[in-house]
């Protein structure tokens, strides 16, 4: 980590430093971002009369500027928010006349920014600071360990059991006795009250089991074991039960991390899971592409299938005849636009015991809200929703679930409310945190408030992140970014929403609650185009008609004049952030690009009258304008229909077979399921360098990165590849093959489900062992909810 900046670093280059500071002031803005600082320094260095700025490029000042994420400026001060290493922050201020440099704490830095936007609450503004609650909790030390919280926690847990042998072991015993399912006690009977008794019981049980055949069933050994106080759940056969009991004995001897993890992997803890995903149209058909309805739906439907399978495998292995259950809870929308989102209860295809439960939003007076509500506007309904969900789930499940998984800001908040009430392990999945998508949306929150209500969303995020027992992220960058860019979670560490509150310490990405567990793409639907036997050739006529046939008014626009050219394909919701019109513009303005390929876009609706979402309508209109302006009618096909899953899967392969490419041009993409869907289909993929795709794709190996900020360069990069592939077809094959390989190695639901189940056990155990220690945080969050979130949310309700 580089040393902090000092006046001595600046003195020898005073002229250049002053020249740079003048340039920064002349920009006339009070907040400057990293790239702007860096661009100004470089521009100065290139100038003839650059006052020696070239030398400045070699100094520590340049190093610091390169790592400064943001600077706040008002004469005579320049405040710097520096990120000297991944996830590490340092704040300082530089006097622009004397060149004195001094460190400041985050609070002072944020207060300075508040004054820049005309807010000054003196010493008594509301400050949120969770650091004092974390004093005794373990923290990772190395930034490279971020996202591997479970490994760290297992180590800590075992050393804690060991250090604090008496109390630690007692907790373990209590934990083993606490497991019940459907009224039946599992693992150990309550009669075993002390560790010496447990040791004695284990010795006797092991002796007994050694004299039995390893494949004798639980039922056969049950009478003898139950007489000793051993209950069901250690395994289905005498051999496995013996193994599990030996593991427990090892932990009692020496709770090494590997032993503890192996033991926890065998504890039957999770029989029922509740998954919360309130916003959007959550359904199994005809929903993808509707507003707020994309990857999260796909993710959850794939996730529950994989999870159910894994839960069933574990339950069987432990000798239990219990059918695990999963309930996905979403919002019931009476005006369901031809989907099944008006149905209360629905079985999930491909599962045995997983259902969707839909619960409506209600107004203050208790009336059901009939229409779709944007994810930005739903805050006033969530508390009532949580209440109704609680009631309905009690009726459906009769017992509390063993694990609750929240999704996105709204689902995570509802998960928090329910877990607080139920005392159940809470897992959060962000999918996408809006804060990093909208630049400076915290500082200038008031300007966006009418449209986006970020005040509610960021407050909900802070509460839910801190309440969660563990958090799953799809990539490392989602948590802690990379060398140059802060992570999505990291952006909640300290920030201010002037006039509302200042967050000195919101969330710490070194907290072991963070884990990277990446999603996959359904292998039944998405597979390489060369797997001919599995291809759905019967869909070919439909695809040809969809892509090459006459456009049908209201659902598609444009028709390829030369259908032999390769297809550049993109598919996304028509959200501004997805930048689909951006891609159309790159294409429209780059002649070579237009010569090399046709452009196929599946996004939103073609008729603005079909959309109830203001952002989507604006995007639709922009698409039409661009097609007109650049005269694209004969080179583009824009389709505004929702494809059935099999058709979507086959479409990727159909395009790959014709040696096309996929482009994901988003201004920011949290993860990007389309990216892995395209890659596993064998389509060379160009995806945004902002967000998850930067990590999914290794540039020029398993695909390519494109920069939406530099559309021209991105268009050239895609065009160059297409042109090269015309003469060197093996180049296309190389990227195609390596894309498939990358997804197969890293992004599969099987890996996902195993890991999620392990996490659930370890964090469930951790919660049990440390529950009391977290009470303070919980009380603080409850107060924050009641005093801050609730009034903000209520103010939105008409
Ligand atoms: N999708 C679709 N039709 C559309 C738009 C999207 O089927 O018109 C699917 C796409 O195949 C992918 C998901 O929706 O499975 C989008 O997920 P992604 O993570 O790419 O983006 P999100 O919409 O979640 O931001
Ligand atoms: C939401 C997003 O915006 C995408 O980037 C993700 O892939 C999707 O959710 C699934 O997590």
JSON list of C-alpha atoms in Angstrom, two decimals, residues 242-357:
[
{"chain": "A", "resi": 242, "resn": "UNK", "atom": "CA", "xyz": [-20.57, -44.71, 12.83]},
{"chain": "A", "resi": 243, "resn": "UNK", "atom": "CA", "xyz": [-18.68, -42.32, 10.60]},
{"chain": "A", "resi": 244, "resn": "UNK", "atom": "CA", "xyz": [-20.74, -39.35, 11.70]},
{"chain": "A", "resi": 245, "resn": "UNK", "atom": "CA", "xyz": [-20.40, -40.18, 15.38]},
{"chain": "A", "resi": 246, "resn": "UNK", "atom": "CA", "xyz": [-16.65, -40.58, 14.94]},
{"chain": "A", "resi": 247, "resn": "UNK", "atom": "CA", "xyz": [-16.58, -37.11, 13.39]},
{"chain": "A", "resi": 248, "resn": "UNK", "atom": "CA", "xyz": [-18.37, -35.71, 16.42]},
{"chain": "A", "resi": 249, "resn": "UNK", "atom": "CA", "xyz": [-15.87, -37.44, 18.69]},
{"chain": "A", "resi": 250, "resn": "UNK", "atom": "CA", "xyz": [-13.02, -35.89, 16.69]},
{"chain": "A", "resi": 251, "resn": "UNK", "atom": "CA", "xyz": [-14.53, -32.46, 17.13]},
{"chain": "A", "resi": 252, "resn": "UNK", "atom": "CA", "xyz": [-14.84, -33.02, 20.86]},
{"chain": "A", "resi": 253, "resn": "UNK", "atom": "CA", "xyz": [-11.19, -34.08, 20.94]},
{"chain": "A", "resi": 254, "resn": "UNK", "atom": "CA", "xyz": [-9.82, -31.34, 18.73]},
{"chain": "A", "resi": 255, "resn": "UNK", "atom": "CA", "xyz": [-12.22, -29.08, 16.90]},
{"chain": "A", "resi": 256, "resn": "UNK", "atom": "CA", "xyz": [-10.05, -28.55, 13.81]},
{"chain": "A", "resi": 257, "resn": "UNK", "atom": "CA", "xyz": [-11.78, -26.55, 11.04]},
{"chain": "A", "resi": 258, "resn": "UNK", "atom": "CA", "xyz": [-11.89, -29.51, 8.66]},
{"chain": "A", "resi": 259, "resn": "UNK", "atom": "CA", "xyz": [-13.53, -31.72, 11.32]},
{"chain": "A", "resi": 260, "resn": "UNK", "atom": "CA", "xyz": [-16.07, -29.11, 12.23]},
{"chain": "A", "resi": 261, "resn": "UNK", "atom": "CA", "xyz": [-16.95, -28.44, 8.61]},
{"chain": "A", "resi": 262, "resn": "UNK", "atom": "CA", "xyz": [-17.30, -32.14, 7.90]},
{"chain": "A", "resi": 263, "resn": "UNK", "atom": "CA", "xyz": [-19.51, -32.57, 10.94]},
{"chain": "A", "resi": 264, "resn": "UNK", "atom": "CA", "xyz": [-21.71, -29.59, 10.07]},
{"chain": "A", "resi": 265, "resn": "UNK", "atom": "CA", "xyz": [-22.07, -30.93, 6.54]},
{"chain": "A", "resi": 266, "resn": "UNK", "atom": "CA", "xyz": [-23.86, -33.91, 8.08]},
{"chain": "A", "resi": 267, "resn": "UNK", "atom": "CA", "xyz": [-26.19, -32.16, 10.44]},
{"chain": "A", "resi": 268, "resn": "UNK", "atom": "CA", "xyz": [-29.72, -32.29, 9.09]},
{"chain": "A", "resi": 269, "resn": "UNK", "atom": "CA", "xyz": [-30.61, -28.64, 9.51]},
{"chain": "A", "resi": 270, "resn": "UNK", "atom": "CA", "xyz": [-32.40, -27.43, 6.43]},
{"chain": "A", "resi": 271, "resn": "UNK", "atom": "CA", "xyz": [-35.71, -28.99, 5.51]},
{"chain": "A", "resi": 272, "resn": "UNK", "atom": "CA", "xyz": [-37.64, -25.96, 4.45]},
{"chain": "A", "resi": 273, "resn": "UNK", "atom": "CA", "xyz": [-36.53, -22.79, 2.75]},
{"chain": "A", "resi": 274, "resn": "UNK", "atom": "CA", "xyz": [-38.44, -19.60, 2.05]},
{"chain": "A", "resi": 275, "resn": "UNK", "atom": "CA", "xyz": [-37.25, -17.38, -0.78]},
{"chain": "A", "resi": 276, "resn": "UNK", "atom": "CA", "xyz": [-38.49, -13.80, -0.98]},
{"chain": "A", "resi": 277, "resn": "UNK", "atom": "CA", "xyz": [-38.71, -11.92, -4.26]},
{"chain": "A", "resi": 278, "resn": "UNK", "atom": "CA", "xyz": [-41.53, -9.38, -4.11]},
{"chain": "A", "resi": 279, "resn": "UNK", "atom": "CA", "xyz": [-41.05, -7.09, -7.13]},
{"chain": "A", "resi": 280, "resn": "UNK", "atom": "CA", "xyz": [-41.70, -7.61, -10.84]},
{"chain": "A", "resi": 281, "resn": "UNK", "atom": "CA", "xyz": [-43.67, -10.36, -12.52]},
{"chain": "A", "resi": 282, "resn": "UNK", "atom": "CA", "xyz": [-42.44, -13.57, -10.94]},
{"chain": "A", "resi": 283, "resn": "UNK", "atom": "CA", "xyz": [-43.67, -16.45, -13.07]},
{"chain": "A", "resi": 284, "resn": "UNK", "atom": "CA", "xyz": [-42.56, -19.46, -15.04]},
{"chain": "A", "resi": 285, "resn": "UNK", "atom": "CA", "xyz": [-43.76, -18.34, -18.47]},
{"chain": "A", "resi": 286, "resn": "UNK", "atom": "CA", "xyz": [-44.30, -15.20, -20.51]},
{"chain": "A", "resi": 287, "resn": "UNK", "atom": "CA", "xyz": [-42.67, -12.85, -18.06]},
{"chain": "A", "resi": 288, "resn": "UNK", "atom": "CA", "xyz": [-39.02, -12.35, -19.03]},
{"chain": "A", "resi": 289, "resn": "UNK", "atom": "CA", "xyz": [-38.47, -8.94, -20.53]},
{"chain": "A", "resi": 290, "resn": "UNK", "atom": "CA", "xyz": [-41.39, -7.32, -18.73]},
{"chain": "A", "resi": 291, "resn": "UNK", "atom": "CA", "xyz": [-40.30, -4.38, -16.58]},
{"chain": "A", "resi": 292, "resn": "UNK", "atom": "CA", "xyz": [-38.26, -5.38, -13.51]},
{"chain": "A", "resi": 293, "resn": "UNK", "atom": "CA", "xyz": [-38.47, -8.97, -14.70]},
{"chain": "A", "resi": 294, "resn": "UNK", "atom": "CA", "xyz": [-35.26, -10.58, -15.84]},
{"chain": "A", "resi": 295, "resn": "UNK", "atom": "CA", "xyz": [-32.31, -12.41, -14.38]},
{"chain": "A", "resi": 296, "resn": "UNK", "atom": "CA", "xyz": [-33.61, -12.55, -10.84]},
{"chain": "A", "resi": 297, "resn": "UNK", "atom": "CA", "xyz": [-36.57, -14.67, -11.95]},
{"chain": "A", "resi": 298, "resn": "UNK", "atom": "CA", "xyz": [-34.36, -16.97, -14.01]},
{"chain": "A", "resi": 299, "resn": "UNK", "atom": "CA", "xyz": [-31.86, -17.19, -11.18]},
{"chain": "A", "resi": 300, "resn": "UNK", "atom": "CA", "xyz": [-34.45, -18.15, -8.56]},
{"chain": "A", "resi": 301, "resn": "UNK", "atom": "CA", "xyz": [-36.22, -20.75, -10.71]},
{"chain": "A", "resi": 302, "resn": "UNK", "atom": "CA", "xyz": [-32.90, -22.43, -11.52]},
{"chain": "A", "resi": 303, "resn": "UNK", "atom": "CA", "xyz": [-31.73, -22.04, -7.95]},
{"chain": "A", "resi": 304, "resn": "UNK", "atom": "CA", "xyz": [-34.74, -23.78, -6.40]},
{"chain": "A", "resi": 305, "resn": "UNK", "atom": "CA", "xyz": [-34.43, -26.77, -8.71]},
{"chain": "A", "resi": 306, "resn": "UNK", "atom": "CA", "xyz": [-30.78, -27.22, -7.84]},
{"chain": "A", "resi": 307, "resn": "UNK", "atom": "CA", "xyz": [-31.37, -26.54, -4.17]},
{"chain": "A", "resi": 308, "resn": "UNK", "atom": "CA", "xyz": [-34.24, -28.96, -3.83]},
{"chain": "A", "resi": 309, "resn": "UNK", "atom": "CA", "xyz": [-32.16, -31.70, -5.42]},
{"chain": "A", "resi": 310, "resn": "UNK", "atom": "CA", "xyz": [-29.25, -31.03, -3.09]},
{"chain": "A", "resi": 311, "resn": "UNK", "atom": "CA", "xyz": [-31.49, -30.85, 0.00]},
{"chain": "A", "resi": 312, "resn": "UNK", "atom": "CA", "xyz": [-33.07, -34.14, -0.95]},
{"chain": "A", "resi": 313, "resn": "UNK", "atom": "CA", "xyz": [-29.67, -35.77, -1.45]},
{"chain": "A", "resi": 314, "resn": "UNK", "atom": "CA", "xyz": [-28.51, -34.62, 1.98]},
{"chain": "A", "resi": 315, "resn": "UNK", "atom": "CA", "xyz": [-31.69, -35.70, 3.74]},
{"chain": "A", "resi": 316, "resn": "UNK", "atom": "CA", "xyz": [-31.50, -39.18, 2.22]},
{"chain": "A", "resi": 317, "resn": "UNK", "atom": "CA", "xyz": [-27.84, -39.48, 3.12]},
{"chain": "A", "resi": 318, "resn": "UNK", "atom": "CA", "xyz": [-28.73, -38.76, 6.73]},
{"chain": "A", "resi": 319, "resn": "UNK", "atom": "CA", "xyz": [-31.31, -41.52, 6.74]},
{"chain": "A", "resi": 320, "resn": "UNK", "atom": "CA", "xyz": [-34.38, -39.31, 6.97]},
{"chain": "A", "resi": 321, "resn": "UNK", "atom": "CA", "xyz": [-37.56, -39.75, 4.98]},
{"chain": "A", "resi": 322, "resn": "UNK", "atom": "CA", "xyz": [-38.46, -36.12, 4.85]},
{"chain": "A", "resi": 323, "resn": "UNK", "atom": "CA", "xyz": [-39.43, -34.34, 1.67]},
{"chain": "A", "resi": 324, "resn": "UNK", "atom": "CA", "xyz": [-37.70, -30.94, 1.73]},
{"chain": "A", "resi": 325, "resn": "UNK", "atom": "CA", "xyz": [-39.85, -27.93, 0.87]},
{"chain": "A", "resi": 326, "resn": "UNK", "atom": "CA", "xyz": [-39.17, -24.63, -0.78]},
{"chain": "A", "resi": 327, "resn": "UNK", "atom": "CA", "xyz": [-41.62, -21.76, -1.07]},
{"chain": "A", "resi": 328, "resn": "UNK", "atom": "CA", "xyz": [-40.86, -18.80, -3.31]},
{"chain": "A", "resi": 329, "resn": "UNK", "atom": "CA", "xyz": [-42.84, -15.82, -2.08]},
{"chain": "A", "resi": 330, "resn": "UNK", "atom": "CA", "xyz": [-43.65, -13.03, -4.47]},
{"chain": "A", "resi": 331, "resn": "UNK", "atom": "CA", "xyz": [-46.27, -10.41, -5.08]},
{"chain": "A", "resi": 332, "resn": "UNK", "atom": "CA", "xyz": [-49.69, -11.33, -6.46]},
{"chain": "A", "resi": 333, "resn": "UNK", "atom": "CA", "xyz": [-50.62, -8.93, -9.25]},
{"chain": "A", "resi": 334, "resn": "UNK", "atom": "CA", "xyz": [-54.32, -9.00, -10.21]},
{"chain": "A", "resi": 335, "resn": "UNK", "atom": "CA", "xyz": [-53.67, -7.01, -13.45]},
{"chain": "A", "resi": 336, "resn": "UNK", "atom": "CA", "xyz": [-51.28, -9.70, -14.56]},
{"chain": "A", "resi": 337, "resn": "UNK", "atom": "CA", "xyz": [-50.94, -8.89, -18.31]},
{"chain": "A", "resi": 338, "resn": "UNK", "atom": "CA", "xyz": [-51.57, -12.40, -19.51]},
{"chain": "A", "resi": 339, "resn": "UNK", "atom": "CA", "xyz": [-49.15, -14.02, -17.04]},
{"chain": "A", "resi": 340, "resn": "UNK", "atom": "CA", "xyz": [-50.06, -16.24, -14.10]},
{"chain": "A", "resi": 341, "resn": "UNK", "atom": "CA", "xyz": [-49.03, -13.64, -11.56]},
{"chain": "A", "resi": 342, "resn": "UNK", "atom": "CA", "xyz": [-52.61, -13.40, -10.35]},
{"chain": "A", "resi": 343, "resn": "UNK", "atom": "CA", "xyz": [-52.51, -17.00, -9.03]},
{"chain": "A", "resi": 344, "resn": "UNK", "atom": "CA", "xyz": [-51.92, -17.47, -5.33]},
{"chain": "A", "resi": 345, "resn": "UNK", "atom": "CA", "xyz": [-50.23, -20.89, -5.43]},
{"chain": "A", "resi": 346, "resn": "UNK", "atom": "CA", "xyz": [-48.31, -22.60, -8.19]},
{"chain": "A", "resi": 347, "resn": "UNK", "atom": "CA", "xyz": [-46.07, -25.65, -8.33]},
{"chain": "A", "resi": 348, "resn": "UNK", "atom": "CA", "xyz": [-42.62, -25.07, -9.83]},
{"chain": "A", "resi": 349, "resn": "UNK", "atom": "CA", "xyz": [-42.00, -27.28, -12.85]},
{"chain": "A", "resi": 350, "resn": "UNK", "atom": "CA", "xyz": [-39.14, -29.74, -12.47]},
{"chain": "A", "resi": 351, "resn": "UNK", "atom": "CA", "xyz": [-39.45, -29.90, -8.67]},
{"chain": "A", "resi": 352, "resn": "UNK", "atom": "CA", "xyz": [-41.33, -32.17, -6.29]},
{"chain": "A", "resi": 353, "resn": "UNK", "atom": "CA", "xyz": [-42.15, -29.88, -3.46]},
{"chain": "A", "resi": 354, "resn": "UNK", "atom": "CA", "xyz": [-41.38, -26.31, -4.48]},
{"chain": "A", "resi": 355, "resn": "UNK", "atom": "CA", "xyz": [-44.15, -23.76, -4.89]},
{"chain": "A", "resi": 356, "resn": "UNK", "atom": "CA", "xyz": [-44.68, -20.13, -5.65]},
{"chain": "A", "resi": 357, "resn": "UNK", "atom": "CA", "xyz": [-46.84, -18.32, -3.10]}
]
